[in-house]
Short mmCIF file of C-alpha atoms and ligand atoms in Angstrom, two decimals:
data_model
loop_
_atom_site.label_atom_id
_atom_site.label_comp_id
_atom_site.label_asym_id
_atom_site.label_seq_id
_atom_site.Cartn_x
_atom_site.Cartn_y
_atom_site.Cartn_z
CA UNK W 1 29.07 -56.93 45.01
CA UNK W 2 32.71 -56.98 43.21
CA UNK W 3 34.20 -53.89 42.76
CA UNK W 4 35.51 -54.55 39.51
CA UNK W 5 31.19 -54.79 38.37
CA UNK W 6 29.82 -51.85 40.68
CA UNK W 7 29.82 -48.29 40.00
CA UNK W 8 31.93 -46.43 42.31
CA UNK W 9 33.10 -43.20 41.01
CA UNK W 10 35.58 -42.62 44.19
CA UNK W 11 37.71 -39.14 43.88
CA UNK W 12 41.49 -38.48 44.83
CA UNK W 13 41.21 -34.69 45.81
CA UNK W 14 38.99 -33.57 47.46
CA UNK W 15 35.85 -31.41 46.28
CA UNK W 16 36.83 -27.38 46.45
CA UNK W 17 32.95 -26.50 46.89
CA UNK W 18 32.60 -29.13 50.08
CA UNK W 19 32.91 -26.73 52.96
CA UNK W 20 31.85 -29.93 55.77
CA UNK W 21 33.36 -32.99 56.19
CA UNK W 22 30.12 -35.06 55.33
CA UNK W 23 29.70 -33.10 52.29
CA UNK W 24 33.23 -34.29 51.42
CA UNK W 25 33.16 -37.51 52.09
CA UNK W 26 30.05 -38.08 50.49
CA UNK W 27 31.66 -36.83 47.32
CA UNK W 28 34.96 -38.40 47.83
CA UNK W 29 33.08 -41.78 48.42
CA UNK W 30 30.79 -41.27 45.16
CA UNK W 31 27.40 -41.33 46.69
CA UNK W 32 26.50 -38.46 45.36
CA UNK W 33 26.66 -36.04 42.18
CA UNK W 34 25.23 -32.59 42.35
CA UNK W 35 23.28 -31.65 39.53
CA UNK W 36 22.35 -28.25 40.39
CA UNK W 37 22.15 -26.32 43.74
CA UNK W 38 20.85 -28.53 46.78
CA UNK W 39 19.68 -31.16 44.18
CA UNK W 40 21.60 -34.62 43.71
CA UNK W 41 21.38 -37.49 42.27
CA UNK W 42 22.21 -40.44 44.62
CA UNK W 43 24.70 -42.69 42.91
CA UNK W 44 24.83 -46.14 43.86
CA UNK W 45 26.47 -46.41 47.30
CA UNK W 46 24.96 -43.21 48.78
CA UNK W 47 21.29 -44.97 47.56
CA UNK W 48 21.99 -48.32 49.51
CA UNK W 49 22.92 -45.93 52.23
CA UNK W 50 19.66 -43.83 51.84
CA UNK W 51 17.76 -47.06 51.28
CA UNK W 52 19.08 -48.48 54.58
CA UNK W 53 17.76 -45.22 57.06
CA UNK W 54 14.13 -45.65 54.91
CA UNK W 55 13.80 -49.31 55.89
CA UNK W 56 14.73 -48.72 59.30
CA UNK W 57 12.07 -45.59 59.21
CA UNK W 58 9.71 -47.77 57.83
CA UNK W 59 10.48 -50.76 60.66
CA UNK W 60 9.90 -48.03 63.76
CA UNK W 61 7.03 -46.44 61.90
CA UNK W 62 5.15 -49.77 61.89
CA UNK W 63 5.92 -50.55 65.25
CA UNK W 64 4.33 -47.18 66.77
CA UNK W 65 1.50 -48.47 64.73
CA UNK W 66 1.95 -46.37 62.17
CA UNK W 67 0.33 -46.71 58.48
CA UNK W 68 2.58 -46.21 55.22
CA UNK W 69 0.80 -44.48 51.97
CA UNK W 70 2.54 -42.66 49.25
CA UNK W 71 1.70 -38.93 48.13
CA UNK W 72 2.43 -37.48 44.80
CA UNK W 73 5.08 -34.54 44.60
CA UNK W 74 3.40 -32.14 42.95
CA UNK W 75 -0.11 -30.68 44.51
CA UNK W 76 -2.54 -28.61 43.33
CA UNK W 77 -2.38 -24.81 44.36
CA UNK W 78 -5.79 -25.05 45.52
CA UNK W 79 -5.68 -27.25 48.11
CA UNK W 80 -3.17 -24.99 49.86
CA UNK W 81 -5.55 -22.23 49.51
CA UNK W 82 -7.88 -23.84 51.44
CA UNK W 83 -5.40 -23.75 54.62
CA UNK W 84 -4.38 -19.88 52.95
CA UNK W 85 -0.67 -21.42 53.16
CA UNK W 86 -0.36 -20.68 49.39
CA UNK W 87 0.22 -17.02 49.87
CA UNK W 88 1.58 -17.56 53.46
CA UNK W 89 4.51 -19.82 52.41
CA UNK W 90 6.28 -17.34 50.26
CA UNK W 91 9.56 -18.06 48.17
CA UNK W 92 10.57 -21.15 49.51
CA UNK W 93 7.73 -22.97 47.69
CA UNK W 94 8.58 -23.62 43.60
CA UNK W 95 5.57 -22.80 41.62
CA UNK W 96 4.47 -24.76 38.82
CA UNK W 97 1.78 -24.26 36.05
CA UNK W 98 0.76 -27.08 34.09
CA UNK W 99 0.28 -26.55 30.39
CA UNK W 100 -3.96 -25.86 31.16
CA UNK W 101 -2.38 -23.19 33.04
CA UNK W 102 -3.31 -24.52 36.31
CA UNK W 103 -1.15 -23.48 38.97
CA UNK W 104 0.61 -26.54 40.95
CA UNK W 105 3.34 -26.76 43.67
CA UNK W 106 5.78 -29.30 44.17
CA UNK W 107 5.09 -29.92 47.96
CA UNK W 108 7.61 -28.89 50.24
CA UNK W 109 5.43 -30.61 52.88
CA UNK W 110 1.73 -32.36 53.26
CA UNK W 111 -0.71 -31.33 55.72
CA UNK W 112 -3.14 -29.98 53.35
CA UNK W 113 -3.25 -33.13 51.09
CA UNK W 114 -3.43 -36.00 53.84
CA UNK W 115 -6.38 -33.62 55.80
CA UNK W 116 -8.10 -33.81 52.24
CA UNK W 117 -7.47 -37.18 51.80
CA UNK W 118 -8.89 -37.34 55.81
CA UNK W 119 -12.13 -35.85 54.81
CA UNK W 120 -12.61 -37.88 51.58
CA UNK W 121 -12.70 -41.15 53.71
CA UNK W 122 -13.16 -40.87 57.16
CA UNK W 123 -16.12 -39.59 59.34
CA UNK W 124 -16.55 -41.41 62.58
CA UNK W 125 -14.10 -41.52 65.57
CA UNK W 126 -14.66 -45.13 65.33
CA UNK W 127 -11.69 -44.68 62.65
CA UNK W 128 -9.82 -43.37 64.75
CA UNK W 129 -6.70 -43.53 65.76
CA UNK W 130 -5.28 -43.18 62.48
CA UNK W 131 -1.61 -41.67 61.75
CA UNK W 132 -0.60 -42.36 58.19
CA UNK W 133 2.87 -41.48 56.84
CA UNK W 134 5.22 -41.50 53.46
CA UNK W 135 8.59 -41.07 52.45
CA UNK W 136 8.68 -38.98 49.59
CA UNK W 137 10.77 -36.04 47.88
CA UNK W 138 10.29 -32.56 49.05
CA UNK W 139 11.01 -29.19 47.49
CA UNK W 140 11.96 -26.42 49.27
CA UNK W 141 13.48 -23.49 47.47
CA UNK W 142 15.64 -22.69 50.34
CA UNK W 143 17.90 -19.21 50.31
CA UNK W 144 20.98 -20.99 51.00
CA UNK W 145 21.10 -24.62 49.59
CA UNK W 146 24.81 -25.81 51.34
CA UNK W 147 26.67 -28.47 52.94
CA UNK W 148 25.17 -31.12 50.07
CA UNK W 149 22.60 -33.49 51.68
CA UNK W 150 21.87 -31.40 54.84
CA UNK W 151 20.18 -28.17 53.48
CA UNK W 152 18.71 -29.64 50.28
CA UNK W 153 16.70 -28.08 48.06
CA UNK W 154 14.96 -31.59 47.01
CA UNK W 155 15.47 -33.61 49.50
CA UNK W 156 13.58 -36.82 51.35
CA UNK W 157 11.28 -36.58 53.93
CA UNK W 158 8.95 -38.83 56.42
CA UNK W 159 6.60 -36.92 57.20
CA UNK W 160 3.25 -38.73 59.38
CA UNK W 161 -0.04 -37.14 60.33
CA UNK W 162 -1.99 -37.99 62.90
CA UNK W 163 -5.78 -37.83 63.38
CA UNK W 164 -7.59 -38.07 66.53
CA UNK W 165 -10.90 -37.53 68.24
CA UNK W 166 -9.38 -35.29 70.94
CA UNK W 167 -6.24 -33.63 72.58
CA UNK W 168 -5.66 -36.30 75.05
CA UNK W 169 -4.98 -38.97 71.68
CA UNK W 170 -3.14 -36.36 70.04
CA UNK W 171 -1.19 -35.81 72.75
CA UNK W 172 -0.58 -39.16 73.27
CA UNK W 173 0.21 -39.46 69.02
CA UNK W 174 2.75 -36.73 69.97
CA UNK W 175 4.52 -38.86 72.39
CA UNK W 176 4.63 -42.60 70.14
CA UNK W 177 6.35 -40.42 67.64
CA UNK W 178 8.84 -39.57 69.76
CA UNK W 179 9.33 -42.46 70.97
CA UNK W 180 10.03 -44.58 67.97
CA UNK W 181 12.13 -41.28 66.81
CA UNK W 182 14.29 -41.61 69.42
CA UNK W 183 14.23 -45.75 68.77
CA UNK W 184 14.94 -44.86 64.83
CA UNK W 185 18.16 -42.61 65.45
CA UNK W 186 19.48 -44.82 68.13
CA UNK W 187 19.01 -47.65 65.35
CA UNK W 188 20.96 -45.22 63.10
CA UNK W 189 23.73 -45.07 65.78
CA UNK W 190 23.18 -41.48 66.77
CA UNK W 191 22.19 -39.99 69.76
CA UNK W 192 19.42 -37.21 69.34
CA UNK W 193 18.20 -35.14 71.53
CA UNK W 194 14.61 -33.71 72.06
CA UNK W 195 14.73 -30.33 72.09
CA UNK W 196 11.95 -27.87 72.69
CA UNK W 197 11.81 -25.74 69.33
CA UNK W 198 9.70 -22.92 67.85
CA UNK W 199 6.72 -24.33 65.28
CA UNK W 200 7.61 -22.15 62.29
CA UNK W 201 4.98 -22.39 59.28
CA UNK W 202 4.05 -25.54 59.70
CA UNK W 203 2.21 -24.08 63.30
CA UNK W 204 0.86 -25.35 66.72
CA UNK W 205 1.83 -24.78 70.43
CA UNK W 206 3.48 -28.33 71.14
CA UNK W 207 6.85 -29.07 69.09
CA UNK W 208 10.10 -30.53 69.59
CA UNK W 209 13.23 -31.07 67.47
CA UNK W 210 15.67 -34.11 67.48
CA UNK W 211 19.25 -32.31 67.11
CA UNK W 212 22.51 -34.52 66.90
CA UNK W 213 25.10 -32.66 68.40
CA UNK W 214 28.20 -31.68 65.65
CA UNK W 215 30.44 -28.89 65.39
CA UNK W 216 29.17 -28.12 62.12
CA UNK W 217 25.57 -27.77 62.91
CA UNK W 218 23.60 -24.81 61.63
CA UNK W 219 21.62 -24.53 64.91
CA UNK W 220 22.60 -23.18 68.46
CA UNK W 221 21.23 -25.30 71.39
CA UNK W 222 21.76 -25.46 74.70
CA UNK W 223 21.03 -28.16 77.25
CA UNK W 224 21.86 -29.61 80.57
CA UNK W 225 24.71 -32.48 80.06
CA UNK W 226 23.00 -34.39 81.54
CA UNK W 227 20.34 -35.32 78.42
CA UNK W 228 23.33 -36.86 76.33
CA UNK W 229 23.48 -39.78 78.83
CA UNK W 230 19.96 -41.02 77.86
CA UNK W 231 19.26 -43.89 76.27
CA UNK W 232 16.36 -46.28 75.23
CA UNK W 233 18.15 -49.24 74.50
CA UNK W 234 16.35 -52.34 73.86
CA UNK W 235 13.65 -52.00 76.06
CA UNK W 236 10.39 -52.43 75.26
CA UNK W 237 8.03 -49.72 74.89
CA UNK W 238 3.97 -50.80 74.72
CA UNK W 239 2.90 -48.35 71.93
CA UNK W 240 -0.71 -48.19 72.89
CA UNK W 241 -0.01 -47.69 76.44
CA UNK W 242 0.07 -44.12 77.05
CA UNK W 243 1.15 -43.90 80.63
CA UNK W 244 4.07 -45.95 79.77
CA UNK W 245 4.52 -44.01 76.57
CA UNK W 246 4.17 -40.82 78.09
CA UNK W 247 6.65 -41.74 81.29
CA UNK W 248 9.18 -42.65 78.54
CA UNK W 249 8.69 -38.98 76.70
CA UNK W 250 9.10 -37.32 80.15
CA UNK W 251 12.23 -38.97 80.88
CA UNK W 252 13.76 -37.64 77.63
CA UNK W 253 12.27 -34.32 78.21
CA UNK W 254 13.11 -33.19 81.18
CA UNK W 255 16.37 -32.15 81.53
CA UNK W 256 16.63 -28.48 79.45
CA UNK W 257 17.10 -29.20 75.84
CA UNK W 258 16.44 -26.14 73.82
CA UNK W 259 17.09 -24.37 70.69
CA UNK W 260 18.17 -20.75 71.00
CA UNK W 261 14.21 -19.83 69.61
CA UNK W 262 12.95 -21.31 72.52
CA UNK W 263 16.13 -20.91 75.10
CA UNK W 264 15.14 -19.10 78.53
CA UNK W 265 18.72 -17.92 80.26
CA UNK W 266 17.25 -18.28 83.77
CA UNK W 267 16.18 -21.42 83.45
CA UNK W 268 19.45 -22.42 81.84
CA UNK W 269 21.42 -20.66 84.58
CA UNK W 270 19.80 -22.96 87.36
CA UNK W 271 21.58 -25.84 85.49
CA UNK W 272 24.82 -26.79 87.77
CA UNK W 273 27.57 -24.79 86.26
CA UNK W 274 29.63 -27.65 84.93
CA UNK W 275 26.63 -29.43 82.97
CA UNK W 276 25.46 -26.37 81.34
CA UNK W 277 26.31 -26.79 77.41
CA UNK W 278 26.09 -24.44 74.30
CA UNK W 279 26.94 -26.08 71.27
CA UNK W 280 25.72 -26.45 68.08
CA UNK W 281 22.99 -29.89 66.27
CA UNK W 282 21.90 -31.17 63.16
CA UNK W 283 17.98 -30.84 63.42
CA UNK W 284 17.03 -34.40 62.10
CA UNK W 285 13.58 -34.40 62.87
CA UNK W 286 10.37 -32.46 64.37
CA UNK W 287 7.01 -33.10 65.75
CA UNK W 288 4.08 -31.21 65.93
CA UNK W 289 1.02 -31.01 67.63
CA UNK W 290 -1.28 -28.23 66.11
CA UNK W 291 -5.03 -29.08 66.80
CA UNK W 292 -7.13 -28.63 64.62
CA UNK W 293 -5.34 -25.68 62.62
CA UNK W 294 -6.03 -27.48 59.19
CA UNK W 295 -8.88 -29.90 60.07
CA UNK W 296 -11.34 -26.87 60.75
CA UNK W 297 -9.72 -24.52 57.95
CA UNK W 298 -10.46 -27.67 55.42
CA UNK W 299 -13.43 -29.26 56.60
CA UNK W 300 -12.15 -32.46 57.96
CA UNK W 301 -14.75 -33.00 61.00
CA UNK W 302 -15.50 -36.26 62.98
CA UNK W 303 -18.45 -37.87 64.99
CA UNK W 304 -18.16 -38.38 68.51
CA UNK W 305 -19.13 -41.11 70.60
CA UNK W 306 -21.98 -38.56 71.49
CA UNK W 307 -23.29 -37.31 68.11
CA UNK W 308 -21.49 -34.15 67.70
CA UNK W 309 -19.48 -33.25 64.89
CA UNK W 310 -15.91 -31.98 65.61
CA UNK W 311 -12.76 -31.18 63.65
CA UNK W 312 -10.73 -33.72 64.16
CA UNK W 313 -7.05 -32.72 66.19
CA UNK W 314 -4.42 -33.29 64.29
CA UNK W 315 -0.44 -33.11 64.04
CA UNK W 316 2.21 -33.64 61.84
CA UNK W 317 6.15 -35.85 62.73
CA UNK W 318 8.77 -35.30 59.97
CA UNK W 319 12.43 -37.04 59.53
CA UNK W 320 15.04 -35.46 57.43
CA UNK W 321 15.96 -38.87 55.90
CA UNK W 322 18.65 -37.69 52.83
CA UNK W 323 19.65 -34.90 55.83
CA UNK W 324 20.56 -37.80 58.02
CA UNK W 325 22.98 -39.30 55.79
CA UNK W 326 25.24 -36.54 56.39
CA UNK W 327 24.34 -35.88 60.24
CA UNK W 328 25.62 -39.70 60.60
CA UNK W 329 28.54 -38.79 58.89
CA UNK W 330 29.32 -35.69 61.25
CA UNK W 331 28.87 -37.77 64.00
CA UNK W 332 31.36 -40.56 62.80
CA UNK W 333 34.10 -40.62 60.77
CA UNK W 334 37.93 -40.09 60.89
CA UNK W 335 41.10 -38.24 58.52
CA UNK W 336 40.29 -41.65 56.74
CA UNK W 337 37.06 -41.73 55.76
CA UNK W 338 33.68 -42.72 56.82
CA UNK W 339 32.71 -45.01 59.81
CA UNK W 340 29.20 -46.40 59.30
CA UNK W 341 27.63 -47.46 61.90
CA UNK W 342 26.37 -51.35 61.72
CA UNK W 343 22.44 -50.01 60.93
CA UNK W 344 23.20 -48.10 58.21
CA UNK W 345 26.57 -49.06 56.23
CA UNK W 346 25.81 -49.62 52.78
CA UNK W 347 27.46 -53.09 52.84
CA UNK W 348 27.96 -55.45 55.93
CA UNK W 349 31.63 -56.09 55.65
CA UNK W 350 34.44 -55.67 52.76
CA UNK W 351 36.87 -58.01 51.51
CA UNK W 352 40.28 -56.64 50.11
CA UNK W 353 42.48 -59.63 47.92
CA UNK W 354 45.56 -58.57 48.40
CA UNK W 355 46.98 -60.32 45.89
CA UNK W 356 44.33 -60.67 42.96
CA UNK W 357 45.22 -63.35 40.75
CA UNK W 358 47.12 -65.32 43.11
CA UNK W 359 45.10 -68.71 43.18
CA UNK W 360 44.57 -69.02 46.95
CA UNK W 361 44.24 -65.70 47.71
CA UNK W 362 41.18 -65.33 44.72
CA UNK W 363 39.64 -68.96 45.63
CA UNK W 364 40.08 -67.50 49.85
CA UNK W 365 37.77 -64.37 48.81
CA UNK W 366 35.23 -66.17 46.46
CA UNK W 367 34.57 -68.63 49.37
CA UNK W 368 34.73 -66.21 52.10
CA UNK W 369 32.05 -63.94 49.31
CA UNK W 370 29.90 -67.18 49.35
CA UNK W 371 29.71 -68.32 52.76
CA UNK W 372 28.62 -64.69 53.81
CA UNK W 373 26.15 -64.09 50.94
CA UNK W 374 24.78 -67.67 52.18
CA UNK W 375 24.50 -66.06 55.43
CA UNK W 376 22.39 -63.13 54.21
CA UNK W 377 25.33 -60.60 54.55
CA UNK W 378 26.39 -58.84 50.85
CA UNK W 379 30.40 -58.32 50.99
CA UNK W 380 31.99 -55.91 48.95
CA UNK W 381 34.62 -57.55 47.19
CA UNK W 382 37.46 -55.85 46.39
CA UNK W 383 38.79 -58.05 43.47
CA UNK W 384 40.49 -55.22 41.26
CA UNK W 385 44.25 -55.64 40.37
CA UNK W 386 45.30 -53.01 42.17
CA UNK W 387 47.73 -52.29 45.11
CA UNK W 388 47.03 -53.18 48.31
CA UNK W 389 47.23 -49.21 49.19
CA UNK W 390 44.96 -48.36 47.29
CA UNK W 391 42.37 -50.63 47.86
CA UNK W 392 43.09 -50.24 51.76
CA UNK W 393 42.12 -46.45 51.49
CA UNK W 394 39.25 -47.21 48.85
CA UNK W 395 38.09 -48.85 52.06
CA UNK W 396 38.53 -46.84 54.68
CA UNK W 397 37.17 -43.85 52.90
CA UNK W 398 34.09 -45.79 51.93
CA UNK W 399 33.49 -46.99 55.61
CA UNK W 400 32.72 -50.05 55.93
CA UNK W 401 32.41 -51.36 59.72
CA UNK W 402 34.45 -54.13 58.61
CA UNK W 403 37.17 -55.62 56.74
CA UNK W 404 38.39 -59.07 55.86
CA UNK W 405 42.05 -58.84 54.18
CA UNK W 406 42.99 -61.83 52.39
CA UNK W 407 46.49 -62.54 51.37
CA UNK W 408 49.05 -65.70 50.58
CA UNK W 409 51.22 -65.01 53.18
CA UNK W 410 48.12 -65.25 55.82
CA UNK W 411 46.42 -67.93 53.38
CA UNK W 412 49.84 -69.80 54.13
CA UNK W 413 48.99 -70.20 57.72
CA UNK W 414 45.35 -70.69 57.36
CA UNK W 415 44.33 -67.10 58.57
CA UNK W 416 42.47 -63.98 57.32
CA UNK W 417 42.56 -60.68 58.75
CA UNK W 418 39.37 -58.97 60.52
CA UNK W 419 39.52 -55.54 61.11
CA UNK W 420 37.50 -53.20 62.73
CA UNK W 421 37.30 -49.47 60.95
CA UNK W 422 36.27 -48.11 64.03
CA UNK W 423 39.13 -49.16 66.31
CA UNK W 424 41.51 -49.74 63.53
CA UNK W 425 42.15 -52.97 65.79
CA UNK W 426 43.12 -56.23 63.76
CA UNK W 427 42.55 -60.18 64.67
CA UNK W 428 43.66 -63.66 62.85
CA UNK W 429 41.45 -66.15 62.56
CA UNK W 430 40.11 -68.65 60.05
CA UNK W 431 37.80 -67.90 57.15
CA UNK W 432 35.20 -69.67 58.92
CA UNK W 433 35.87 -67.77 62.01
CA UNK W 434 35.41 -64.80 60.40
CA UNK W 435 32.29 -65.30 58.90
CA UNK W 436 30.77 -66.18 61.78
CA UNK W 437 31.75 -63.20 63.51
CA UNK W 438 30.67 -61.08 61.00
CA UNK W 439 27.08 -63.02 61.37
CA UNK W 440 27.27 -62.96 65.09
CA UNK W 441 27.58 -59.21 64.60
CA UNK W 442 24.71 -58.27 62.52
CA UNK W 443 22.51 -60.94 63.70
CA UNK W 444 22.22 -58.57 67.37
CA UNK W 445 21.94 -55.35 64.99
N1 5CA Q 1 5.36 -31.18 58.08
C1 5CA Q 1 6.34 -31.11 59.12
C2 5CA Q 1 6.52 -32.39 59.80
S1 5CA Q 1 6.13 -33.70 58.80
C3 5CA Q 1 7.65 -30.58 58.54
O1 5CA Q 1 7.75 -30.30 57.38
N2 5CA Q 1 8.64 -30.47 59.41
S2 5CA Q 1 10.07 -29.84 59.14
O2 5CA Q 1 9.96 -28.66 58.37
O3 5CA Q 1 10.69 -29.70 60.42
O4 5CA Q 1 10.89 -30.86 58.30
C4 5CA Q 1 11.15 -32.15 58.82
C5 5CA Q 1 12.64 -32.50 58.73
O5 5CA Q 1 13.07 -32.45 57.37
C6 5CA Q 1 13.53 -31.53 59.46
O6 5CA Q 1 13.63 -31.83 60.82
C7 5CA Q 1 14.86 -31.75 58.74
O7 5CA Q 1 15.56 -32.85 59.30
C8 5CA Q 1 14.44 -32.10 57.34
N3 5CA Q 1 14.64 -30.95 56.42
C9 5CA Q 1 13.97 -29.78 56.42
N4 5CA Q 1 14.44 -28.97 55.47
C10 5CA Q 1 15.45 -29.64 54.85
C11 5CA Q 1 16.35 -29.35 53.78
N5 5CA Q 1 16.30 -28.20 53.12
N6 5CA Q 1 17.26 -30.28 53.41
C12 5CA Q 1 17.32 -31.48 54.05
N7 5CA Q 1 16.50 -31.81 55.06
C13 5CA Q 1 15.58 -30.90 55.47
#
C-alpha cells in the first residue's frame, strides 16, 4: 500500500477524551472514529489490525478442532425467555421491537441461540463432540462505555459452545479452550494469564479469565510471580488427548492466579513474600463450564450409548477480539507510538523515501515494494513528498515492527537502512539483504 493512495487520517494532538494510552494511540494512528459512546467505526488500519487477531482466532480455533458458523446479531426475545435470561439480564441488554411489534435483542452473547440451534439438529451422542464458534458483533449497553476499544458498547466477540455427552468431555472441552487461548495470545505477543474468576450471568461453577497484566487495567488480580514465567511456545499439544491436554491446563493453573472476586488472602499469604503480586489485567477472554444450565432449561437432550435421554453438558469460551486491540497496545508501545508485535501489525514492514522524487531513491523503494510484495509481505510505502520528520514519526506512531529507509546518500553506497521499532537499533545492508530479512522474519512468525 502507498501512502499517498490509503486512507490514513493520522492526528497531531492528541485526543482530549482519550484517558489510556491505547485509546490514544488508536486515535492518533486513525484506526478508529467514534461515532457515539463505546461504538466505532474501524477505519482502515485499525480493520487490518482487527482482521489480523480474527484470522489468528480462527487458525487456533481450528486447530482445537473447533467448528466456525456465523450467528445473526439480533435474536428473538423469546428464545431468551426460554433460559428466563430476558428478564434476568437487565439494562445492559438493548431492546428492540420490530415494526410487527415483536420484541428482539441485539445479542450481547449466544448461549440460548446455538442450544436452539443444538436441539434443531442434533440428537445422538454419536454427534458428539461438537464445539461450534463465531466471531460476530455484540451489544452490551454497558454503564460506563470508556477507554475506546476495551469497554465497548458494540464490540467483537468469539464466543464457542461446546456440547458433550458428559462432564468428563466437557471438562476436557474446558481445557482445549484454554489451551489454544493461551496458544492465540501468545501468537498475539501477549502473555495472559489464567485466572480463576467469578461466572457472572453467563453462570456455572468452573471459569477462568485470561488477564494481560497493564497498569491501566480495570481489574485487580493477584498471583504468585511465578505464573508470568510460563510459556507454551511451540510445542505441540495433541488436541484430542486429554491427559496431555489436561497436564498442559494444570501447569498453567497452578500457581495462584486470581481475580479479587475469587481472591482467598490465606492462600495468597502462603505465596513466598517476594513473588506475591497485586496489580491490575485486561480480561481478554473467559471460559465456562456450566452443565447443563441451558440444555435442560431449553430442551436440548441427547441419547446415550445406553438409550437414555440426557441434557446434553454444555459450556461456553469467549475472546474479546476488538478489546484486544487495545490490551496489545497497553502491553507495547513507547512516547512514540505503537509497537506491533510481528502477529498482529497491520503491515509487515514500512518503507520511508527519503527523498521522493529523487530517481534512485523512488526506483530503490518501487523495487524494494516489489521484491517484498513478490515475497507475500505488503509494505507500506511511504512515497508522499514530505519531510523525512514527518514521515519518520508517521511511522513510529503507526508501529510498524519494521522500517526500511531509503535515501541517495545510502543509495550512493549501495545500502538501505533496516530498523527495528522495537529496539530503535539500525543496520546497512543491501536491498536484497533486506528483503530477505524481512522474509526470514515472518516466515518463523
Ligand atoms: N458467553 C460468554 C463466553 S462466550 C461470554 O459472554 N463471556 S464474557 O462476558 O466474559 O465475554 C467474553 C470476552 O469479551 C471478555 O473476556 C472480554 O474480553 C470481552 N468483552 C466483554 N465485554 C466487553 C466490552 N464491553 N467491550 C469489549 N470487550 C468486551
Amino acid at each position: 500500500m502507498r501512502v499517498s493512495r490509503y486512507f490514513l487520517p493520522v492526528l497531531k494532538e492528541n485526543p482530549a477524551e482519550a484517558q489510556i494510552v491505547s485509546h490514544r494511540y488508536m486515535l492518533r494512528a486513525g484506526m478508529i472514529k467514534q461515532q457515539a459512546a463505546g461504538i466505532y467505526s474501524w477505519l482502515p488500519l485499525g480493520l487490518r489490525v482487527l482482521n489480523r487477531i480474527q484470522q489468528i482466532v480462527h487458525e487456533e480455533q481450528e486447530r482445537a478442532g473447533h467448528i466456525p458458523l456465523l450467528m445473526p446479531t439480533l435474536q428473538p426475545a423469546d428464545l431468551w425467555r426460554e433460559s428466563g435470561r430476558y428478564d434476568d439480564y437487565g439494562q445492559e441488554m438493548l431492546r428492540i421491537k420490530d415494526r410487527q411489534d415483536r420484541e428482539m435483542l441485539y445479542g450481547p452473547t449466544n448461549e440460548e441461540m446455538i442450544t436452539d440451534i443444538f436441539r434443531s439438529h442434533v440428537n445422538s451422542y454419536k454427534d458428539l463432540p461438537l464445539t461450534l464458534y463465531h466471531i460476530q458483533w455484540k451489544f452490551r449497553d454497558e454503564m460506563r462505555p470508556r477507554f475506546g476499544v476495551m469497554r465497548g458498547r458494540e464490540f467483537l466477540m468469539k464466543d464457542g459452545y461446546n456440547f458433550d455427552v458428559d462432564k468428563a468431555a466437557a471438562l476436557h472441552a474446558y481445557n482445549r479452550h484454554m489451551v489454544s487461548y493461551l496458544r492465540t495470545y501468545e501468537r498475539m505477543g501477549l502473555t495472559a494469564i489464567p485466572m480463576r474468576a467469578d461466572s457472572g450471568p453467563i453462570g456455572g461453577d468452573d471459569t477462568h479469565e485470561f488477564l494481560v497484566l497493564a497498569a491501566t487495567g480495570e481489574s485487580e488480580v493477584f498471583f504468585d510471580s511465578a505464573v508470568t514465567e510460563l510459556k507454551l511456545g511451540n510445542r505441540e499439544v495433541d488436541y484430542d488427548n486429554r491427559e496431555e491436554v489436561a497436564a498442559v491446563c494444570k501447569e498453567f493453573t497452578t500457581l495462584y492466579a486470581r481475580t479479587d472476586e475469587t481472591h482467598d488472602a490465606a492462600l495468597f499469604d502462603a505465596i513466598p513474600e517476594d513473588r506475591r503480586k497485586v496489580a491490575r489485567g485486561i480480561e481478554v477472554g473467559q471460559i465456562f463450564y456450566f452443565g447443563t444450565k441451558y440444555s435442560e432449561a431449553m430442551g436440548a437432550t441427547v441419547v446415550t450409548a445406553d438409550g437414555s435421554k440426557v441434557p446434553v453438558e454444555m459450556g461456553s469460551h469467549g475472546i474479546g477480539v476488538s478489546r484486544l486491540l487495545g490490551a496489545i497496545i497497553e502491553a507495547s508501545h513507547d512516547d512514540k507510538g505503537i509497537i506491533w508485535p510481528e502477529g498482529v501489525t497491520p503491515f509487515p514492514v514500512g518503507i520511508v523515501n527519503l527523498k521522493q522524487g529523487d530517481a534512485a531513491a523512488d526506483a530503490a523503494c518501487e523495487g524494494l515494494y516489489k521484491a517484498l510484495a513478490a515475497k507475500g509481505l505488503e509494505a507500506l510505502y511511504d512515497d508522499r513528498d514530505e519531510r523525512a520528520g514527518a514521515k519518520f514519526a508517521t511511522m513510529d506512531l503507526i508501529g510498524l515492527p519494521w522500517r526500511i529507509t531509503v535515501g541517495p546518500r545510502g543509495l550512493a553506497n549501495g545500502v538501505v537502512e533496516l530498523t527495528s521499532r522495537r529496539s530503535g537499533e539500525s543496520v546497512e545492508m543491501t536491498p536484497e539483504a533486506a528483503v530477505a530479512r524481512i522474509a526470514e522474519i515472518y516466515a518463523a512468525i
